[in-house]
Amino acid sequence: ALAAASALSGCSALAAADDDPDTLVVHSQLGTTAPGSPTYLSALDRFRKETGLKVRNLVNGDDLAQVYETSRLARKEPDVVMVNLYDKTLAW
């Protein structure tokens, strides 16, 4: 489970802090048509089945940096942020 949680390592995004404390909140660019989305969603489903944990997957696409910064300022940041360290998020 720990390895799967590490592999998962992330507007409605601001509701993250209001979630059940037993729900893992993930902000990601994956989950729709982005390359790698099918693999990510498959791993996410397997993680849920193997651990029984609830995971709230928030797909932010190209707005991920702004959504994360806004949620951080609101003190409602997610548990995990998955970023593409190849492009714009290098400015973080």
Short mmCIF file of N, CA, C and O in Angstrom, two decimals:
data_model
loop_
_atom_site.label_atom_id
_atom_site.label_comp_id
_atom_site.label_asym_id
_atom_site.label_seq_id
_atom_site.Cartn_x
_atom_site.Cartn_y
_atom_site.Cartn_z
N ALA A 1 0.83 -1.19 0.00
CA ALA A 1 0.00 0.00 0.00
C ALA A 1 0.87 1.25 0.00
O ALA A 1 0.56 2.21 -0.67
N LEU A 2 1.96 1.22 0.80
CA LEU A 2 2.83 2.37 0.86
C LEU A 2 3.46 2.67 -0.49
O LEU A 2 3.54 3.81 -0.92
N ALA A 3 3.88 1.62 -1.19
CA ALA A 3 4.46 1.81 -2.52
C ALA A 3 3.44 2.39 -3.47
O ALA A 3 3.74 3.27 -4.27
N ALA A 4 2.21 1.92 -3.39
CA ALA A 4 1.16 2.45 -4.26
C ALA A 4 0.87 3.90 -3.92
O ALA A 4 0.68 4.73 -4.81
N ALA A 5 0.86 4.23 -2.64
CA ALA A 5 0.62 5.63 -2.24
C ALA A 5 1.74 6.51 -2.75
O ALA A 5 1.51 7.63 -3.21
N SER A 6 2.96 6.04 -2.68
CA SER A 6 4.10 6.81 -3.18
C SER A 6 3.99 7.01 -4.68
O SER A 6 4.32 8.07 -5.21
N ALA A 7 3.51 6.01 -5.37
CA ALA A 7 3.37 6.10 -6.81
C ALA A 7 2.30 7.11 -7.20
O ALA A 7 2.37 7.72 -8.25
N LEU A 8 1.33 7.32 -6.32
CA LEU A 8 0.27 8.28 -6.61
C LEU A 8 0.71 9.73 -6.37
O LEU A 8 0.04 10.65 -6.80
N SER A 9 1.91 9.92 -5.63
CA SER A 9 2.40 11.24 -5.32
C SER A 9 2.82 12.10 -6.51
O SER A 9 3.47 11.66 -7.32
N GLY A 10 0.14 14.53 -5.43
CA GLY A 10 -0.97 15.43 -6.36
C GLY A 10 -0.56 16.35 -5.77
O GLY A 10 0.08 14.56 -5.01
N CYS A 11 -13.55 26.34 -8.62
CA CYS A 11 -12.93 25.08 -8.70
C CYS A 11 -13.26 24.26 -7.46
O CYS A 11 -13.22 24.77 -6.36
N SER A 12 -13.41 22.82 -7.60
CA SER A 12 -13.76 21.92 -6.52
C SER A 12 -12.54 21.57 -5.69
O SER A 12 -12.66 21.03 -4.61
N ALA A 13 -11.39 21.93 -6.18
CA ALA A 13 -10.16 21.60 -5.47
C ALA A 13 -10.11 22.25 -4.09
O ALA A 13 -9.49 21.73 -3.19
N LEU A 14 -10.76 23.36 -3.93
CA LEU A 14 -10.71 24.05 -2.65
C LEU A 14 -11.48 23.34 -1.56
O LEU A 14 -11.36 23.67 -0.40
N ALA A 15 -12.25 22.36 -1.91
CA ALA A 15 -13.01 21.60 -0.92
C ALA A 15 -12.17 20.49 -0.28
O ALA A 15 -12.67 19.75 0.54
N ALA A 16 -10.91 20.40 -0.63
CA ALA A 16 -10.07 19.30 -0.16
C ALA A 16 -10.04 19.19 1.36
O ALA A 16 -10.13 18.10 1.89
N ALA A 17 -9.91 20.30 2.06
CA ALA A 17 -9.81 20.24 3.51
C ALA A 17 -11.13 19.86 4.16
O ALA A 17 -11.17 19.50 5.32
N ASP A 18 -12.23 19.94 3.43
CA ASP A 18 -13.54 19.60 3.97
C ASP A 18 -13.84 18.11 3.84
O ASP A 18 -14.86 17.65 4.33
N ASP A 19 -12.98 17.36 3.17
CA ASP A 19 -13.20 15.94 2.96
C ASP A 19 -13.06 15.18 4.27
O ASP A 19 -12.47 15.64 5.23
N ASP A 20 -13.59 13.98 4.23
CA ASP A 20 -13.43 13.04 5.32
C ASP A 20 -11.93 12.87 5.57
O ASP A 20 -11.16 12.71 4.63
N PRO A 21 -11.48 12.90 6.82
CA PRO A 21 -10.04 12.75 7.09
C PRO A 21 -9.49 11.41 6.62
O PRO A 21 -8.28 11.25 6.52
N ASP A 22 -10.37 10.45 6.34
CA ASP A 22 -9.92 9.15 5.84
C ASP A 22 -9.88 9.10 4.32
O ASP A 22 -9.71 8.03 3.74
N THR A 23 -10.04 10.25 3.66
CA THR A 23 -9.99 10.32 2.20
C THR A 23 -8.69 10.98 1.77
O THR A 23 -8.36 12.07 2.22
N LEU A 24 -7.97 10.31 0.90
CA LEU A 24 -6.74 10.85 0.32
C LEU A 24 -7.13 11.75 -0.85
O LEU A 24 -7.83 11.31 -1.76
N VAL A 25 -6.73 13.01 -0.80
CA VAL A 25 -7.07 13.97 -1.86
C VAL A 25 -5.84 14.16 -2.76
O VAL A 25 -4.76 14.48 -2.28
N VAL A 26 -6.04 13.93 -4.06
CA VAL A 26 -4.96 14.01 -5.04
C VAL A 26 -5.31 15.05 -6.10
O VAL A 26 -6.38 15.00 -6.69
N HIS A 27 -4.41 16.01 -6.32
CA HIS A 27 -4.52 16.93 -7.45
C HIS A 27 -3.60 16.40 -8.54
O HIS A 27 -2.46 16.05 -8.27
N SER A 28 -4.11 16.33 -9.75
CA SER A 28 -3.32 15.76 -10.83
C SER A 28 -3.69 16.37 -12.17
O SER A 28 -4.75 16.98 -12.31
N GLN A 29 -2.82 16.20 -13.13
CA GLN A 29 -3.09 16.59 -14.50
C GLN A 29 -3.64 15.40 -15.28
O GLN A 29 -4.01 15.54 -16.43
N LEU A 30 -3.68 14.26 -14.64
CA LEU A 30 -4.09 13.03 -15.30
C LEU A 30 -5.51 12.66 -14.90
O LEU A 30 -5.94 12.94 -13.80
N GLY A 31 -6.19 11.99 -15.79
CA GLY A 31 -7.51 11.52 -15.46
C GLY A 31 -8.51 11.70 -16.58
O GLY A 31 -9.64 11.25 -16.49
N THR A 32 -8.10 12.39 -17.63
CA THR A 32 -9.01 12.55 -18.77
C THR A 32 -8.33 11.99 -20.01
O THR A 32 -8.13 10.80 -20.10
N THR A 33 -7.93 12.85 -20.93
CA THR A 33 -7.33 12.39 -22.17
C THR A 33 -5.82 12.60 -22.22
O THR A 33 -5.20 12.34 -23.24
N ALA A 34 -5.21 13.07 -21.14
CA ALA A 34 -3.77 13.31 -21.13
C ALA A 34 -3.01 12.01 -21.30
O ALA A 34 -3.46 10.95 -20.84
N PRO A 35 -1.85 12.06 -21.96
CA PRO A 35 -1.03 10.85 -22.07
C PRO A 35 -0.71 10.32 -20.67
O PRO A 35 -0.39 11.08 -19.78
N GLY A 36 -0.85 9.05 -20.49
CA GLY A 36 -0.58 8.44 -19.18
C GLY A 36 -1.81 8.31 -18.31
O GLY A 36 -1.77 7.64 -17.28
N SER A 37 -2.91 8.96 -18.69
CA SER A 37 -4.12 8.89 -17.87
C SER A 37 -4.65 7.48 -17.66
O SER A 37 -4.97 7.12 -16.53
N PRO A 38 -4.74 6.66 -18.72
CA PRO A 38 -5.24 5.30 -18.49
C PRO A 38 -4.38 4.52 -17.49
O PRO A 38 -4.92 3.80 -16.64
N THR A 39 -3.07 4.68 -17.56
CA THR A 39 -2.18 3.98 -16.63
C THR A 39 -2.38 4.49 -15.21
O THR A 39 -2.48 3.71 -14.27
N TYR A 40 -2.47 5.80 -15.06
CA TYR A 40 -2.69 6.40 -13.75
C TYR A 40 -4.01 5.95 -13.15
O TYR A 40 -4.08 5.54 -11.98
N LEU A 41 -5.09 6.02 -13.94
CA LEU A 41 -6.40 5.64 -13.42
C LEU A 41 -6.46 4.16 -13.06
O LEU A 41 -7.10 3.78 -12.07
N SER A 42 -5.75 3.33 -13.80
CA SER A 42 -5.68 1.90 -13.48
C SER A 42 -4.96 1.70 -12.15
O SER A 42 -5.41 0.92 -11.31
N ALA A 43 -3.85 2.39 -11.96
CA ALA A 43 -3.10 2.30 -10.70
C ALA A 43 -3.93 2.83 -9.54
O ALA A 43 -3.92 2.26 -8.43
N LEU A 44 -4.68 3.89 -9.77
CA LEU A 44 -5.55 4.46 -8.75
C LEU A 44 -6.64 3.47 -8.34
O LEU A 44 -6.89 3.26 -7.15
N ASP A 45 -7.27 2.82 -9.32
CA ASP A 45 -8.29 1.81 -9.02
C ASP A 45 -7.70 0.65 -8.24
O ASP A 45 -8.31 0.16 -7.27
N ARG A 46 -6.53 0.20 -8.64
CA ARG A 46 -5.87 -0.91 -7.94
C ARG A 46 -5.53 -0.51 -6.50
O ARG A 46 -5.72 -1.30 -5.57
N PHE A 47 -5.05 0.72 -6.32
CA PHE A 47 -4.72 1.22 -4.98
C PHE A 47 -5.97 1.22 -4.10
O PHE A 47 -5.93 0.77 -2.95
N ARG A 48 -7.09 1.70 -4.63
CA ARG A 48 -8.35 1.72 -3.88
C ARG A 48 -8.77 0.31 -3.47
O ARG A 48 -9.17 0.07 -2.33
N LYS A 49 -8.69 -0.64 -4.42
CA LYS A 49 -9.11 -2.02 -4.14
C LYS A 49 -8.20 -2.70 -3.13
O LYS A 49 -8.67 -3.41 -2.24
N GLU A 50 -6.89 -2.48 -3.26
CA GLU A 50 -5.94 -3.16 -2.38
C GLU A 50 -5.92 -2.59 -0.97
O GLU A 50 -5.64 -3.31 -0.01
N THR A 51 -6.18 -1.28 -0.83
CA THR A 51 -6.08 -0.66 0.49
C THR A 51 -7.43 -0.42 1.15
O THR A 51 -7.51 -0.28 2.36
N GLY A 52 -8.48 -0.33 0.33
CA GLY A 52 -9.80 0.01 0.86
C GLY A 52 -9.94 1.48 1.20
O GLY A 52 -10.95 1.90 1.74
N LEU A 53 -8.92 2.26 0.88
CA LEU A 53 -8.95 3.70 1.17
C LEU A 53 -9.75 4.45 0.12
O LEU A 53 -9.79 4.05 -1.05
N LYS A 54 -10.35 5.54 0.54
CA LYS A 54 -11.05 6.40 -0.40
C LYS A 54 -10.05 7.41 -0.96
O LYS A 54 -9.20 7.93 -0.23
N VAL A 55 -10.14 7.66 -2.26
CA VAL A 55 -9.25 8.62 -2.91
C VAL A 55 -10.12 9.58 -3.72
O VAL A 55 -10.94 9.16 -4.53
N ARG A 56 -9.94 10.86 -3.47
CA ARG A 56 -10.63 11.89 -4.25
C ARG A 56 -9.63 12.42 -5.26
O ARG A 56 -8.66 13.07 -4.91
N ASN A 57 -9.85 12.12 -6.52
CA ASN A 57 -8.94 12.49 -7.60
C ASN A 57 -9.46 13.76 -8.27
O ASN A 57 -10.49 13.74 -8.93
N LEU A 58 -8.75 14.86 -8.09
CA LEU A 58 -9.15 16.13 -8.68
C LEU A 58 -8.29 16.40 -9.90
O LEU A 58 -7.08 16.60 -9.79
N VAL A 59 -8.90 16.39 -11.06
CA VAL A 59 -8.18 16.59 -12.32
C VAL A 59 -8.19 18.07 -12.64
O VAL A 59 -9.24 18.66 -12.87
N ASN A 60 -7.00 18.68 -12.65
CA ASN A 60 -6.88 20.12 -12.86
C ASN A 60 -6.26 20.49 -14.20
O ASN A 60 -6.15 21.66 -14.52
N GLY A 61 -5.80 19.51 -14.95
CA GLY A 61 -5.23 19.78 -16.27
C GLY A 61 -4.14 20.84 -16.23
O GLY A 61 -3.30 20.85 -15.33
N ASP A 62 -4.17 21.73 -17.19
CA ASP A 62 -3.14 22.76 -17.30
C ASP A 62 -3.25 23.83 -16.20
O ASP A 62 -2.35 24.64 -16.05
N ASP A 63 -4.34 23.83 -15.45
CA ASP A 63 -4.52 24.81 -14.38
C ASP A 63 -3.98 24.31 -13.04
O ASP A 63 -4.20 24.96 -12.02
N LEU A 64 -3.30 23.19 -13.04
CA LEU A 64 -2.85 22.58 -11.79
C LEU A 64 -2.05 23.54 -10.92
O LEU A 64 -2.30 23.64 -9.72
N ALA A 65 -1.11 24.27 -11.49
CA ALA A 65 -0.27 25.17 -10.69
C ALA A 65 -1.12 26.23 -10.00
O ALA A 65 -0.97 26.48 -8.80
N GLN A 66 -2.03 26.86 -10.74
CA GLN A 66 -2.87 27.91 -10.16
C GLN A 66 -3.84 27.34 -9.12
O GLN A 66 -4.07 27.94 -8.08
N VAL A 67 -4.42 26.17 -9.42
CA VAL A 67 -5.36 25.54 -8.48
C VAL A 67 -4.64 25.17 -7.19
O VAL A 67 -5.15 25.41 -6.09
N TYR A 68 -3.44 24.61 -7.32
CA TYR A 68 -2.70 24.25 -6.11
C TYR A 68 -2.35 25.49 -5.29
O TYR A 68 -2.54 25.52 -4.08
N GLU A 69 -1.84 26.53 -5.94
CA GLU A 69 -1.47 27.74 -5.22
C GLU A 69 -2.68 28.35 -4.51
O GLU A 69 -2.58 28.80 -3.37
N THR A 70 -3.82 28.35 -5.17
CA THR A 70 -5.04 28.88 -4.56
C THR A 70 -5.47 28.03 -3.37
O THR A 70 -5.81 28.56 -2.31
N SER A 71 -5.43 26.71 -3.53
CA SER A 71 -5.83 25.84 -2.42
C SER A 71 -4.84 25.97 -1.25
O SER A 71 -5.25 25.92 -0.09
N ARG A 72 -3.58 26.16 -1.56
CA ARG A 72 -2.56 26.34 -0.50
C ARG A 72 -2.83 27.62 0.28
O ARG A 72 -2.79 27.63 1.50
N LEU A 73 -3.10 28.70 -0.43
CA LEU A 73 -3.38 29.97 0.23
C LEU A 73 -4.64 29.88 1.10
O LEU A 73 -4.75 30.55 2.13
N ALA A 74 -5.59 29.07 0.67
CA ALA A 74 -6.83 28.87 1.43
C ALA A 74 -6.66 27.84 2.55
O ALA A 74 -7.61 27.55 3.26
N ARG A 75 -5.44 27.31 2.70
CA ARG A 75 -5.13 26.27 3.69
C ARG A 75 -5.99 25.03 3.49
O ARG A 75 -6.41 24.39 4.45
N LYS A 76 -6.24 24.70 2.22
CA LYS A 76 -7.03 23.52 1.87
C LYS A 76 -6.30 22.71 0.81
O LYS A 76 -6.91 22.16 -0.09
N GLU A 77 -4.96 22.65 0.94
CA GLU A 77 -4.20 21.93 -0.07
C GLU A 77 -4.45 20.44 0.00
O GLU A 77 -4.85 19.92 1.04
N PRO A 78 -4.20 19.75 -1.11
CA PRO A 78 -4.43 18.30 -1.16
C PRO A 78 -3.34 17.55 -0.41
O PRO A 78 -2.32 18.11 -0.02
N ASP A 79 -3.58 16.26 -0.25
CA ASP A 79 -2.58 15.40 0.38
C ASP A 79 -1.43 15.10 -0.58
O ASP A 79 -0.28 14.98 -0.18
N VAL A 80 -1.77 14.96 -1.87
CA VAL A 80 -0.78 14.61 -2.89
C VAL A 80 -1.00 15.49 -4.11
O VAL A 80 -2.13 15.74 -4.50
N VAL A 81 0.11 15.98 -4.69
CA VAL A 81 0.04 16.73 -5.95
C VAL A 81 0.95 16.01 -6.94
O VAL A 81 2.13 15.83 -6.67
N MET A 82 0.37 15.61 -8.05
CA MET A 82 1.16 14.95 -9.10
C MET A 82 1.40 15.97 -10.19
O MET A 82 0.44 16.51 -10.76
N VAL A 83 2.66 16.27 -10.46
CA VAL A 83 3.00 17.29 -11.44
C VAL A 83 3.89 16.73 -12.54
O VAL A 83 4.60 15.75 -12.34
N ASN A 84 3.83 17.39 -13.67
CA ASN A 84 4.73 17.08 -14.77
C ASN A 84 5.92 18.03 -14.63
O ASN A 84 5.81 19.22 -14.88
N LEU A 85 7.04 17.51 -14.20
CA LEU A 85 8.21 18.35 -13.97
C LEU A 85 8.96 18.70 -15.24
O LEU A 85 10.07 19.19 -15.21
N TYR A 86 8.32 18.48 -16.37
CA TYR A 86 8.95 18.80 -17.64
C TYR A 86 8.61 20.20 -18.12
O TYR A 86 9.41 20.87 -18.73
N ASP A 87 7.42 20.68 -17.79
CA ASP A 87 6.96 21.94 -18.37
C ASP A 87 6.80 23.02 -17.30
O ASP A 87 7.64 23.19 -16.46
N LYS A 88 5.72 23.74 -17.31
CA LYS A 88 5.51 24.96 -16.53
C LYS A 88 5.71 24.81 -15.02
O LYS A 88 6.05 25.78 -14.37
N THR A 89 5.48 23.65 -14.46
CA THR A 89 5.58 23.51 -13.03
C THR A 89 7.00 23.61 -12.51
O THR A 89 7.21 23.65 -11.31
N LEU A 90 7.99 23.68 -13.39
CA LEU A 90 9.37 23.87 -12.94
C LEU A 90 9.53 25.22 -12.24
O LEU A 90 10.42 25.40 -11.41
N ALA A 91 8.65 26.18 -12.52
CA ALA A 91 8.72 27.50 -11.89
C ALA A 91 8.40 27.43 -10.41
O ALA A 91 8.69 28.35 -9.66
N TRP A 92 7.78 26.33 -9.94
CA TRP A 92 7.45 26.22 -8.53
C TRP A 92 8.71 26.18 -7.70
O TRP A 92 8.80 26.44 -6.59
#
